[in-house]
Amino acid sequence: MNGAKYREILDENLLRSAQDLRLGRRFTFQQDNVTLSTQPRPRRSDLSECPRVSQPEPGLELDRTSLEILQIAVQQRSPFKLRIYREEWEKLPKCRCAKLVATFPRRLKAVITAKGVSTKY
């Protein structure tokens, strides 16, 4: 990748996103200046690990989300099997899922109001 290609990617993605979010000139783009070739290649042993649950947006997390509980239950068994995920998902109490769904409108509103900054929970 050269500088022209990098600027083209920024023009197509970053600036359009800033305009969609109506940030105007209020945003700062920061980069770490790491070249693409410095990314370490994954080791063979890394490929067999169970993927981690990504961090949710600020304010959208519960004490322990259903995905974390599901991941713990699967790791206690043998990970890497979709069937196990389905079985453990079916074992989750419906009230936990209902609570998660019921609180999302309020949490989404708080995140939108805070414009992605941490919310007070």
XYZ file of C-alpha atoms in Angstrom:
121
model
C 0.000 0.000 0.000
C 1.316 3.427 -0.859
C 0.399 6.908 0.351
C -2.035 7.554 -2.498
C -3.971 4.353 -1.795
C -4.032 5.164 1.934
C -5.435 8.666 1.283
C -8.018 7.175 -1.073
C -9.167 4.760 1.643
C -9.402 7.621 4.149
C -11.362 9.769 1.686
C -13.821 6.959 0.957
C -14.340 5.775 4.527
C -13.174 8.132 7.264
C -14.421 11.408 5.836
C -17.751 9.912 4.781
C -18.263 8.497 8.281
C -17.402 11.858 9.843
C -19.949 13.559 7.591
C -22.603 10.919 8.363
C -22.039 11.476 12.081
C -22.192 15.262 11.544
C -18.878 15.790 13.297
C -17.859 18.706 11.098
C -14.383 19.827 12.109
C -14.782 18.586 15.695
C -13.052 15.248 15.208
C -9.385 14.325 15.296
C -7.981 11.434 13.303
C -5.126 9.673 15.105
C -3.031 6.842 13.775
C -0.204 4.772 15.198
C 2.043 4.846 12.087
C 2.436 1.060 12.136
C 3.106 -0.305 8.690
C 1.126 -3.260 7.447
C 4.224 -5.433 7.272
C 4.909 -5.119 11.022
C 1.808 -7.055 11.975
C 2.944 -10.371 13.476
C 1.660 -13.472 11.759
C -0.471 -15.701 13.965
C 1.243 -18.786 15.276
C -0.275 -22.151 14.547
C -1.216 -22.549 18.224
C -3.167 -19.249 18.133
C -5.464 -20.553 15.429
C -7.070 -23.194 17.620
C -8.074 -20.833 20.445
C -11.715 -20.088 21.065
C -12.470 -16.494 19.964
C -13.008 -14.012 22.772
C -16.205 -12.026 23.147
C -15.534 -8.502 21.929
C -16.097 -5.586 24.262
C -19.542 -4.034 23.830
C -20.111 -0.337 23.308
C -19.881 1.729 26.500
C -23.145 1.509 28.399
C -24.431 -1.549 26.548
C -22.883 -4.163 28.792
C -24.728 -5.963 31.550
C -23.084 -7.355 34.677
C -22.411 -10.552 32.748
C -23.822 -10.646 29.266
C -25.440 -13.735 27.850
C -22.524 -14.151 25.458
C -20.009 -14.234 28.312
C -22.074 -16.831 30.150
C -22.377 -18.846 26.938
C -18.632 -18.633 26.318
C -17.790 -19.801 29.841
C -20.193 -22.733 29.556
C -18.730 -23.779 26.195
C -15.127 -23.451 27.393
C -15.901 -25.752 30.304
C -16.856 -28.344 27.733
C -14.944 -28.819 24.497
C -14.903 -25.602 22.440
C -14.884 -25.550 18.634
C -18.245 -27.288 18.206
C -21.258 -25.358 16.978
C -23.587 -27.993 18.420
C -22.323 -27.216 21.930
C -22.982 -23.506 21.431
C -26.537 -24.269 20.375
C -27.133 -26.539 23.371
C -25.745 -24.007 25.840
C -27.707 -21.185 24.196
C -30.927 -23.157 24.640
C -30.108 -23.665 28.332
C -29.899 -19.909 29.010
C -32.886 -18.719 31.038
C -35.414 -16.808 28.959
C -35.653 -14.140 31.668
C -31.959 -13.264 31.126
C -32.552 -12.690 27.407
C -35.762 -10.770 28.128
C -33.897 -8.486 30.547
C -31.203 -7.865 27.957
C -33.761 -6.979 25.275
C -35.864 -4.841 27.635
C -32.945 -2.631 28.680
C -31.535 -2.016 25.199
C -33.742 0.941 24.158
C -32.709 2.869 27.272
C -29.055 1.923 26.862
C -29.002 2.778 23.147
C -30.546 6.165 23.871
C -27.876 6.840 26.510
C -25.066 5.854 24.121
C -26.477 8.052 21.339
C -26.841 10.965 23.749
C -23.260 10.463 24.976
C -22.022 10.149 21.356
C -20.078 6.985 22.121
C -18.444 8.253 25.312
C -18.810 6.119 28.443
C -22.237 6.286 30.013
C -22.987 6.443 33.734
C -24.209 3.020 34.826
